[in-house]
Amino acid sequence: MRKISLHNYTVIFAAAAEQLQNLLSELDYSSVFVLVDENTLMHCLTLVEEALPEHTKFIQIESGETHKNLQTCELIWQSLLEQGADRQSILINLGGGVIGDMGGFCAATFMRGIRFVQVPTTLLAMVDASVGSKLGVDFRGAKNMVGLFQNPEAVIIDPLFLETLPQPELRSGFAEVVKHALIKDVVLWKKLLQFSSIQEVENWEDIIFRSVQIKQEVVEQDPKENGLRKILNFGHTIGHALESHFLHTSDPLLHGEAVAWGMYAEAALSHQHKNLPAPVLKEIQAYIYLHFGLSARQQFAMHELISNSIPELISWMQKDKKNVQQKISVSLLERIGYCTPDHFFSADSLEATLGDLLT
Ligand SMILES: NC(=O)c1ccc[n+]([C@@H]2O[C@H](COP(=O)([O-])OP(=O)(O)OC[C@H]3O[C@@H](n4cnc5c(N)ncnc54)[C@H](O)[C@@H]3O)[C@@H](O)[C@H]2O)c1
Ligand SMILES: [Zn+2]
């Protein structure tokens, strides 16, 4: 069994049921609650069921980002109250990033904070959302606007959950793995280059393990995102804008897919401003093209966007929380494995080049 220790908690890589049982046997608690959505209820609960104590209580919410809000939190708090939760209760968040972020937030605020365990069931939640202690929900259309930093009791990672995960969701999480390699680890990048499709990955645990290590290294140096942690946003300045734009098209992009194309463009920006060598840029862009190819409808939408909607994309980027004095903040690569935060661009300068960066 492998572990990664962060400041006050551990990320454990092992069979989920066994680990949960071990963990619960070490904790003193009054009752156990499990938060699920309809998909994790159907596909994931069976993998942990045997570890749950007899009177475990369940809270089910609807899946999807549209439910990651204060209304759903109220339902969760209400259900905790009605089912008799007290300050010694423990909440197990069994699901993707939505369940982890929102369940963690509800636990951290219920009765001023009860303990919670993250059991991520998507690749994105395993390599990204469940590590770093950021919790929260969306508010009035703005992502993760209300939340806090709080550590879980533990994070339990079992790649077996990935067997039922739909392919697009797997691909979306894979983009964050690619990001971790590009910003911090040329060895991981070389390994990823060997896969011509995600289906070829046999040993997910190795890849997830290294990916979590990278996130941990960055987060521990800058827990509250004052500086270095922003390199984890590589690909996200342009990626978030693409995600927002495509949300209103007939074929939206998942978060990781949008981030992949954000990395495509921000790698080109890195070539222009940080001398990322041309052959390296070509290698990165070819990899993204291969793994994150757009559907015919998305290609059409991207073409339309480049021709007509660059100003709209810029206005999405102007809403980014990382911006300072209206300048748009981007993290850029100098070489594979080395990324620096806080390169600032005016809206006008980006507007002039964004179309080229995306082609
Ligand atoms: N806290 C952080 O640092 C951080 C970092 C990155 C992302 N996030 C957040 O994570 C969220 C996205 O997470 P996500 O991509 O995991 O999305 P998600 O939680 O919506 O899960 C994606 C879909 O997969 C289903 N699912 C989950 N596990 C499954 C399984 N094993 N088998 C079958 N279906 C399964 C879910 O029900 C859902 O429909 C966003 O809200 C984002 O803001 C947080
Ligand atoms: Zn992301």
Short mmCIF file of C-alpha atoms and ligand atoms in Angstrom, two decimals:
data_model
loop_
_atom_site.label_atom_id
_atom_site.label_comp_id
_atom_site.label_asym_id
_atom_site.label_seq_id
_atom_site.Cartn_x
_atom_site.Cartn_y
_atom_site.Cartn_z
CA MET A 1 0.00 0.00 0.00
CA ARG A 2 1.32 3.43 -0.96
CA LYS A 3 0.70 6.69 0.87
CA ILE A 4 1.39 10.35 0.36
CA SER A 5 1.48 12.40 3.54
CA LEU A 6 0.38 15.99 3.47
CA HIS A 7 0.55 18.40 6.45
CA ASN A 8 -2.29 16.91 8.45
CA TYR A 9 -3.69 14.03 6.49
CA THR A 10 -2.76 11.15 4.23
CA VAL A 11 -3.68 10.13 0.71
CA ILE A 12 -3.89 6.35 0.75
CA PHE A 13 -3.69 4.21 -2.41
CA ALA A 14 -5.39 0.87 -1.84
CA ALA A 15 -8.61 -1.12 -2.09
CA ALA A 16 -11.27 1.30 -0.87
CA ALA A 17 -13.26 -1.07 1.38
CA GLU A 18 -10.20 -2.29 3.25
CA GLN A 19 -8.82 1.19 3.77
CA LEU A 20 -12.11 2.62 4.87
CA GLN A 21 -12.49 -0.18 7.38
CA ASN A 22 -8.99 0.48 8.75
CA LEU A 23 -9.63 4.18 8.98
CA LEU A 24 -13.01 3.84 10.69
CA SER A 25 -11.56 1.40 13.19
CA GLU A 26 -9.04 4.06 14.23
CA LEU A 27 -11.57 6.87 14.58
CA ASP A 28 -13.91 7.49 17.46
CA TYR A 29 -17.29 8.44 16.00
CA SER A 30 -20.99 8.50 16.85
CA SER A 31 -22.39 7.80 13.37
CA VAL A 32 -21.26 7.47 9.75
CA PHE A 33 -22.89 9.24 6.80
CA VAL A 34 -22.17 8.60 3.11
CA LEU A 35 -22.86 11.25 0.46
CA VAL A 36 -23.57 9.87 -3.03
CA ASP A 37 -25.21 10.89 -6.28
CA GLU A 38 -27.31 8.54 -8.43
CA ASN A 39 -24.23 7.35 -10.38
CA THR A 40 -21.95 6.72 -7.44
CA LEU A 41 -24.85 5.05 -5.63
CA MET A 42 -25.23 2.67 -8.55
CA HIS A 43 -21.56 2.08 -9.49
CA CYS A 44 -19.37 2.90 -6.50
CA LEU A 45 -21.17 2.01 -3.31
CA THR A 46 -20.70 -1.74 -3.86
CA LEU A 47 -16.94 -1.25 -3.61
CA VAL A 48 -17.09 0.18 -0.09
CA GLU A 49 -20.30 -1.29 1.32
CA GLU A 50 -18.66 -4.06 3.33
CA ALA A 51 -16.59 -1.50 5.25
CA LEU A 52 -19.56 0.54 6.44
CA PRO A 53 -20.88 0.08 9.97
CA GLU A 54 -24.36 -1.36 10.43
CA HIS A 55 -26.33 1.86 10.95
CA THR A 56 -24.63 3.92 8.26
CA LYS A 57 -26.89 6.65 6.89
CA PHE A 58 -27.03 7.81 3.30
CA ILE A 59 -27.57 11.18 1.69
CA GLN A 60 -28.24 11.18 -2.03
CA ILE A 61 -28.08 14.25 -4.22
CA GLU A 62 -28.45 14.73 -7.98
CA SER A 63 -25.25 14.52 -10.00
CA GLY A 64 -23.73 17.37 -11.96
CA GLU A 65 -22.17 20.81 -11.59
CA THR A 66 -25.60 22.50 -11.79
CA HIS A 67 -26.39 21.04 -8.36
CA LYS A 68 -23.16 22.27 -6.76
CA ASN A 69 -24.84 25.15 -4.96
CA LEU A 70 -26.19 26.37 -1.62
CA GLN A 71 -29.66 24.87 -2.25
CA THR A 72 -28.12 21.39 -2.37
CA CYS A 73 -26.03 22.21 0.72
CA GLU A 74 -29.26 22.99 2.55
CA LEU A 75 -30.59 19.57 1.59
CA ILE A 76 -27.40 17.95 2.87
CA TRP A 77 -27.40 19.89 6.16
CA GLN A 78 -31.10 19.16 6.60
CA SER A 79 -30.57 15.47 5.99
CA LEU A 80 -27.66 15.40 8.46
CA LEU A 81 -29.88 17.02 11.09
CA GLU A 82 -32.91 14.84 10.42
CA GLN A 83 -30.84 11.68 10.58
CA GLY A 84 -29.34 12.69 13.90
CA ALA A 85 -25.80 13.80 13.02
CA ASP A 86 -23.80 15.33 15.85
CA ARG A 87 -20.30 16.72 16.20
CA GLN A 88 -18.82 13.22 16.44
CA SER A 89 -20.36 12.10 13.13
CA ILE A 90 -18.25 11.42 10.06
CA LEU A 91 -19.20 12.14 6.46
CA ILE A 92 -17.76 10.00 3.67
CA ASN A 93 -17.86 11.77 0.31
CA LEU A 94 -18.15 9.06 -2.33
CA GLY A 95 -18.02 10.64 -5.74
CA GLY A 96 -16.37 13.02 -8.17
CA GLY A 97 -15.20 16.58 -7.57
CA VAL A 98 -18.74 17.88 -7.13
CA ILE A 99 -19.47 15.51 -4.23
CA GLY A 100 -15.99 16.06 -2.74
CA ASP A 101 -16.07 19.88 -2.91
CA MET A 102 -19.67 20.23 -1.73
CA GLY A 103 -19.70 17.36 0.79
CA GLY A 104 -16.45 18.64 2.28
CA PHE A 105 -17.88 22.18 2.48
CA CYS A 106 -21.07 20.93 4.17
CA ALA A 107 -19.07 18.86 6.67
CA ALA A 108 -16.60 21.66 7.41
CA THR A 109 -19.44 24.07 8.22
CA PHE A 110 -22.03 21.77 9.86
CA MET A 111 -22.03 22.43 13.64
CA ARG A 112 -18.79 24.40 12.99
CA GLY A 113 -17.19 21.38 11.43
CA ILE A 114 -17.47 17.61 11.49
CA ARG A 115 -14.85 15.21 10.17
CA PHE A 116 -15.01 13.97 6.58
CA VAL A 117 -13.24 11.44 4.35
CA GLN A 118 -12.75 11.90 0.61
CA VAL A 119 -13.24 8.81 -1.55
CA PRO A 120 -12.84 10.18 -5.09
CA THR A 121 -14.41 8.09 -7.85
CA THR A 122 -13.46 10.09 -10.97
CA LEU A 123 -9.95 10.51 -12.35
CA LEU A 124 -10.29 14.27 -12.04
CA ALA A 125 -11.22 14.03 -8.38
CA MET A 126 -8.39 11.55 -7.71
CA VAL A 127 -5.61 13.64 -9.27
CA ASP A 128 -6.93 17.10 -8.55
CA ALA A 129 -10.10 17.93 -6.58
CA SER A 130 -9.52 15.65 -3.58
CA VAL A 131 -6.01 16.97 -2.91
CA GLY A 132 -5.32 20.47 -1.67
CA SER A 133 -8.18 21.02 0.80
CA LYS A 134 -10.16 23.49 -1.29
CA LEU A 135 -13.88 23.06 -0.64
CA GLY A 136 -16.87 24.99 -1.84
CA VAL A 137 -19.84 25.52 -4.11
CA ASP A 138 -20.83 27.74 -7.02
CA PHE A 139 -22.80 30.90 -6.25
CA ARG A 140 -24.90 33.01 -8.66
CA GLY A 141 -23.22 31.43 -11.67
CA ALA A 142 -19.66 31.99 -10.40
CA LYS A 143 -17.64 28.82 -9.87
CA ASN A 144 -16.45 27.95 -6.37
CA MET A 145 -17.41 31.41 -5.12
CA VAL A 146 -18.30 30.33 -1.58
CA GLY A 147 -16.01 27.95 0.26
CA LEU A 148 -13.05 27.41 2.53
CA PHE A 149 -9.84 25.45 3.04
CA GLN A 150 -10.20 22.44 5.34
CA ASN A 151 -8.35 19.12 5.59
CA PRO A 152 -10.17 15.79 5.36
CA GLU A 153 -9.39 12.93 7.76
CA ALA A 154 -7.94 11.08 4.77
CA VAL A 155 -8.25 10.62 1.02
CA ILE A 156 -8.66 7.05 -0.20
CA ILE A 157 -7.75 6.43 -3.84
CA ASP A 158 -8.81 3.20 -5.53
CA PRO A 159 -8.43 3.17 -9.34
CA LEU A 160 -10.98 0.34 -9.54
CA PHE A 161 -13.69 3.03 -9.45
CA LEU A 162 -12.50 4.16 -12.89
CA GLU A 163 -13.84 0.99 -14.53
CA THR A 164 -17.37 2.37 -14.63
CA LEU A 165 -16.42 5.97 -15.38
CA PRO A 166 -17.66 7.14 -18.83
CA GLN A 167 -14.81 7.65 -21.33
CA PRO A 168 -15.26 11.44 -21.71
CA GLU A 169 -15.00 11.84 -17.92
CA LEU A 170 -11.80 9.76 -17.91
CA ARG A 171 -10.39 11.92 -20.70
CA SER A 172 -11.32 15.06 -18.78
CA GLY A 173 -9.32 13.89 -15.74
CA PHE A 174 -6.45 12.85 -17.99
CA ALA A 175 -6.01 16.50 -19.02
CA GLU A 176 -5.08 17.37 -15.43
CA VAL A 177 -2.52 14.52 -15.44
CA VAL A 178 -1.02 15.98 -18.63
CA LYS A 179 -0.97 19.40 -16.93
CA HIS A 180 0.88 18.02 -13.89
CA ALA A 181 3.50 16.46 -16.18
CA LEU A 182 3.96 19.64 -18.21
CA ILE A 183 4.36 21.94 -15.21
CA LYS A 184 6.53 19.73 -13.02
CA ASP A 185 7.76 16.42 -14.39
CA VAL A 186 9.46 15.65 -17.68
CA VAL A 187 9.74 11.95 -16.69
CA LEU A 188 5.97 11.65 -16.36
CA TRP A 189 5.58 13.51 -19.65
CA LYS A 190 7.84 10.97 -21.42
CA LYS A 191 5.72 8.20 -19.95
CA LEU A 192 2.49 9.82 -21.12
CA LEU A 193 3.95 10.22 -24.62
CA GLN A 194 4.01 6.43 -24.90
CA PHE A 195 0.21 6.28 -24.90
CA SER A 196 -1.45 6.90 -28.21
CA SER A 197 -4.83 6.57 -26.54
CA ILE A 198 -6.07 6.59 -22.93
CA GLN A 199 -7.26 2.98 -23.33
CA GLU A 200 -3.60 1.93 -23.45
CA VAL A 201 -3.05 2.99 -19.84
CA GLU A 202 -2.89 -0.20 -17.79
CA ASN A 203 -1.40 0.97 -14.54
CA TRP A 204 -3.54 3.92 -13.49
CA GLU A 205 -2.27 3.75 -9.94
CA ASP A 206 1.29 4.72 -10.93
CA ILE A 207 0.09 7.65 -12.96
CA ILE A 208 -2.36 8.87 -10.33
CA PHE A 209 0.27 8.45 -7.61
CA ARG A 210 2.84 10.63 -9.41
CA SER A 211 0.17 13.14 -10.32
CA VAL A 212 -0.95 13.49 -6.68
CA GLN A 213 2.69 13.81 -5.59
CA ILE A 214 3.13 16.72 -7.98
CA LYS A 215 -0.01 18.47 -6.75
CA GLN A 216 1.08 17.87 -3.15
CA GLU A 217 4.56 19.33 -3.79
CA VAL A 218 3.04 22.51 -5.20
CA VAL A 219 0.24 22.84 -2.61
CA GLU A 220 2.58 22.35 0.34
CA GLN A 221 4.84 25.16 -0.83
CA ASP A 222 1.89 27.52 -1.19
CA PRO A 223 -1.21 26.20 0.65
CA LYS A 224 -3.39 29.32 0.23
CA GLU A 225 -2.50 30.13 -3.40
CA ASN A 226 -0.49 33.28 -2.93
CA GLY A 227 2.03 32.51 -5.65
CA LEU A 228 3.48 29.21 -6.85
CA ARG A 229 0.19 27.29 -6.54
CA LYS A 230 -1.09 29.29 -9.50
CA ILE A 231 1.08 27.12 -11.80
CA LEU A 232 -1.65 24.49 -11.28
CA ASN A 233 -3.75 26.85 -13.37
CA PHE A 234 -1.62 26.30 -16.46
CA GLY A 235 -4.09 25.97 -19.34
CA HIS A 236 -6.93 27.23 -17.17
CA THR A 237 -7.01 30.96 -18.03
CA ILE A 238 -7.91 30.27 -21.65
CA GLY A 239 -9.44 26.88 -20.72
CA HIS A 240 -12.05 28.37 -18.38
CA ALA A 241 -13.01 30.92 -21.04
CA LEU A 242 -13.43 28.11 -23.59
CA GLU A 243 -15.46 26.08 -21.07
CA SER A 244 -17.79 29.06 -20.50
CA HIS A 245 -18.15 29.77 -24.21
CA PHE A 246 -18.84 26.14 -25.16
CA LEU A 247 -21.42 25.84 -22.37
CA HIS A 248 -23.82 27.71 -24.62
CA THR A 249 -23.19 25.55 -27.71
CA SER A 250 -24.87 22.29 -28.73
CA ASP A 251 -21.82 20.22 -27.72
CA PRO A 252 -20.19 21.65 -24.53
CA LEU A 253 -16.65 20.75 -23.46
CA LEU A 254 -16.01 19.01 -20.16
CA HIS A 255 -13.67 20.92 -17.84
CA GLY A 256 -10.57 18.86 -18.69
CA GLU A 257 -11.27 18.98 -22.42
CA ALA A 258 -11.46 22.78 -22.26
CA VAL A 259 -8.26 22.87 -20.18
CA ALA A 260 -6.50 20.68 -22.78
CA TRP A 261 -7.25 23.28 -25.47
CA GLY A 262 -6.34 26.01 -22.99
CA MET A 263 -2.92 24.30 -22.62
CA TYR A 264 -2.66 24.11 -26.43
CA ALA A 265 -3.03 27.90 -26.60
CA GLU A 266 -1.02 28.74 -23.46
CA ALA A 267 1.86 26.55 -24.71
CA ALA A 268 1.87 28.71 -27.85
CA LEU A 269 1.88 31.81 -25.63
CA SER A 270 4.79 30.26 -23.72
CA HIS A 271 6.67 29.87 -27.01
CA GLN A 272 6.06 33.55 -27.83
CA HIS A 273 6.92 34.97 -24.41
CA LYS A 274 9.04 32.43 -22.54
CA ASN A 275 11.02 30.88 -25.39
CA LEU A 276 9.44 27.45 -25.03
CA PRO A 277 11.34 25.75 -27.89
CA ALA A 278 9.40 25.23 -31.14
CA PRO A 279 9.86 21.41 -31.27
CA VAL A 280 8.54 21.13 -27.69
CA LEU A 281 5.52 23.25 -28.56
CA LYS A 282 4.88 21.02 -31.55
CA GLU A 283 5.11 17.90 -29.37
CA ILE A 284 2.64 19.29 -26.79
CA GLN A 285 0.15 20.47 -29.39
CA ALA A 286 0.30 17.18 -31.33
CA TYR A 287 -0.38 15.26 -28.10
CA ILE A 288 -3.39 17.41 -27.25
CA TYR A 289 -4.68 17.09 -30.79
CA LEU A 290 -4.36 13.31 -30.58
CA HIS A 291 -5.99 12.82 -27.18
CA PHE A 292 -8.50 15.64 -27.03
CA GLY A 293 -9.77 15.75 -30.61
CA LEU A 294 -12.95 17.78 -30.97
CA SER A 295 -16.22 16.38 -32.32
CA ALA A 296 -17.39 17.71 -35.70
CA ARG A 297 -19.83 20.08 -33.96
CA GLN A 298 -17.13 21.30 -31.58
CA GLN A 299 -14.73 21.88 -34.49
CA PHE A 300 -17.40 23.98 -36.16
CA ALA A 301 -18.00 25.90 -32.92
CA MET A 302 -14.24 26.46 -32.47
CA HIS A 303 -13.96 27.75 -36.03
CA GLU A 304 -16.88 30.12 -35.45
CA LEU A 305 -15.34 31.24 -32.19
CA ILE A 306 -11.99 32.06 -33.77
CA SER A 307 -13.70 33.97 -36.58
CA ASN A 308 -16.31 35.87 -34.57
CA SER A 309 -16.13 35.51 -30.80
CA ILE A 310 -12.59 36.31 -29.62
CA PRO A 311 -13.83 39.45 -27.77
CA GLU A 312 -16.36 37.30 -25.90
CA LEU A 313 -13.58 34.90 -24.93
CA ILE A 314 -11.51 37.85 -23.64
CA SER A 315 -14.42 39.09 -21.56
CA TRP A 316 -14.68 35.65 -19.91
CA MET A 317 -10.94 35.84 -19.17
CA GLN A 318 -11.38 39.27 -17.61
CA LYS A 319 -13.58 37.66 -14.93
CA ASP A 320 -10.74 35.38 -13.74
CA LYS A 321 -10.08 35.57 -9.97
CA LYS A 322 -6.29 35.62 -10.58
CA ASN A 323 -6.27 38.90 -12.53
CA VAL A 324 -4.69 42.01 -11.04
CA GLN A 325 -5.67 45.55 -12.06
CA GLN A 326 -7.54 44.27 -15.10
CA LYS A 327 -4.49 42.51 -16.48
CA ILE A 328 -5.05 38.88 -17.35
CA SER A 329 -2.84 36.46 -15.44
CA VAL A 330 -1.44 33.39 -17.21
CA SER A 331 1.00 30.69 -16.05
CA LEU A 332 3.59 29.91 -18.71
CA LEU A 333 6.01 27.06 -19.46
CA GLU A 334 9.69 27.73 -20.02
CA ARG A 335 10.36 24.08 -20.68
CA ILE A 336 8.59 20.83 -19.88
CA GLY A 337 8.58 20.46 -16.11
CA TYR A 338 9.10 24.16 -15.41
CA CYS A 339 6.22 26.60 -15.20
CA THR A 340 6.00 30.07 -13.66
CA PRO A 341 2.88 31.97 -12.52
CA ASP A 342 1.66 35.54 -12.94
CA HIS A 343 2.52 36.61 -16.45
CA PHE A 344 0.18 39.51 -17.10
CA PHE A 345 -1.36 40.46 -20.44
CA SER A 346 -3.64 43.32 -21.38
CA ALA A 347 -6.97 42.38 -22.93
CA ASP A 348 -5.96 44.12 -26.17
CA SER A 349 -2.67 42.26 -26.56
CA LEU A 350 -4.36 38.90 -26.01
CA GLU A 351 -7.24 39.76 -28.30
CA ALA A 352 -4.77 40.37 -31.11
CA THR A 353 -3.17 36.94 -30.85
CA LEU A 354 -5.76 34.56 -29.35
CA GLY A 355 -7.08 33.38 -32.71
CA ASP A 356 -3.55 32.38 -33.77
CA LEU A 357 -2.85 30.65 -30.46
CA LEU A 358 -5.87 28.40 -30.91
CA THR A 359 -5.04 27.29 -34.48
N1 LIG B 1 -11.18 21.35 -4.88
C1 LIG B 1 -10.33 21.43 -5.89
O1 LIG B 1 -9.16 21.73 -5.72
C2 LIG B 1 -10.84 21.13 -7.28
C3 LIG B 1 -9.93 20.91 -8.31
C4 LIG B 1 -10.42 20.57 -9.55
C5 LIG B 1 -11.79 20.48 -9.76
N2 LIG B 1 -12.65 20.69 -8.74
C6 LIG B 1 -14.10 20.58 -8.92
O2 LIG B 1 -14.41 19.26 -9.31
C7 LIG B 1 -15.64 19.28 -10.03
C8 LIG B 1 -15.54 18.35 -11.22
O3 LIG B 1 -15.28 17.05 -10.76
P1 LIG B 1 -15.55 15.76 -11.67
O4 LIG B 1 -14.95 15.97 -12.99
O5 LIG B 1 -15.16 14.60 -10.86
O6 LIG B 1 -17.13 15.84 -11.94
P2 LIG B 1 -18.40 15.20 -11.21
O7 LIG B 1 -18.23 15.13 -9.77
O8 LIG B 1 -19.58 15.94 -11.75
O9 LIG B 1 -18.42 13.70 -11.81
C9 LIG B 1 -18.61 13.50 -13.19
C10 LIG B 1 -19.74 12.51 -13.46
O10 LIG B 1 -19.27 11.17 -13.23
C11 LIG B 1 -20.19 10.47 -12.37
N3 LIG B 1 -19.36 9.49 -11.66
C12 LIG B 1 -18.50 9.72 -10.66
N4 LIG B 1 -17.79 8.61 -10.39
C13 LIG B 1 -18.23 7.65 -11.22
C14 LIG B 1 -17.86 6.29 -11.44
N5 LIG B 1 -16.84 5.73 -10.76
N6 LIG B 1 -18.54 5.58 -12.36
C15 LIG B 1 -19.53 6.17 -13.09
N7 LIG B 1 -19.89 7.46 -12.97
C16 LIG B 1 -19.25 8.18 -12.03
C17 LIG B 1 -20.81 11.55 -11.54
O11 LIG B 1 -22.05 11.14 -11.01
C18 LIG B 1 -20.97 12.66 -12.56
O12 LIG B 1 -22.11 12.47 -13.34
C19 LIG B 1 -15.93 20.72 -10.38
O13 LIG B 1 -16.99 21.20 -9.59
C20 LIG B 1 -14.64 21.45 -10.02
O14 LIG B 1 -14.85 22.78 -9.59
C21 LIG B 1 -12.20 21.01 -7.50
ZN ZN B 2 -8.76 21.99 -13.78
#
